[in-house]
Amino acid sequence: MAHKALKDIMFALLALPLTLGAGSTLAQQAKPAPGVAIELSATQDEGAGCRVSFLIQNRHPSDIASAVYETVLFGEQGQVVRMALLDFQELPADRPRVRQFHFPDMACAQISRVLINGAERCEAPGLDDKACVRDLDLSTRTKTELIG
């Protein structure tokens, strides 16, 4: 009986590296798919307007030289209040960037959601024409909804 217990312990110890190796494989598989991730990170009233902060990350293997998104702001009742072109500028591959935009004459509480309506400009040498909008990953850390 003691021999079987020792054998079970040895088998468990031998299997441990295999289990640990499987864990690292799972971590590698969890890497996000190529695309662009945009997070509505914060809103802050500033004077008579609202400052909106986005965290954006280009998950493509190549840099995006210029990204301008057509954005729609919706009011408290869900109506379209404003359309704007937001210039997120250069987005290096796999490097997060924070971009802030100020919307004058609009309190943050008046913005119920933000729609990323498409890319007005996407200059991405080495990537296809839809690199800025295909596989767009949108999220928010605020009470304001981000959709696309």
Tab-separated table of C-alpha atoms in Angstrom, residues 3-19:
chain	number	residue	atom	x	y	z
A	3	HIS	CA	4.437	1.600	-2.471
A	4	LYS	CA	1.260	2.675	-4.329
A	5	ALA	CA	1.103	5.972	-2.370
A	6	LEU	CA	4.744	6.697	-3.196
A	7	LYS	CA	4.073	5.865	-6.832
A	8	ASP	CA	1.071	8.285	-6.868
A	9	ILE	CA	3.184	11.077	-5.353
A	10	MET	CA	5.946	10.549	-7.915
A	11	PHE	CA	3.411	10.583	-10.750
A	12	ALA	CA	1.954	13.867	-9.417
A	13	LEU	CA	5.419	15.438	-9.223
A	14	LEU	CA	6.253	14.320	-12.761
A	15	ALA	CA	2.941	15.678	-14.073
A	16	LEU	CA	3.446	19.086	-12.401
A	17	PRO	CA	5.712	20.554	-15.129
A	18	LEU	CA	3.173	19.471	-17.747
A	19	THR	CA	0.404	21.244	-15.830
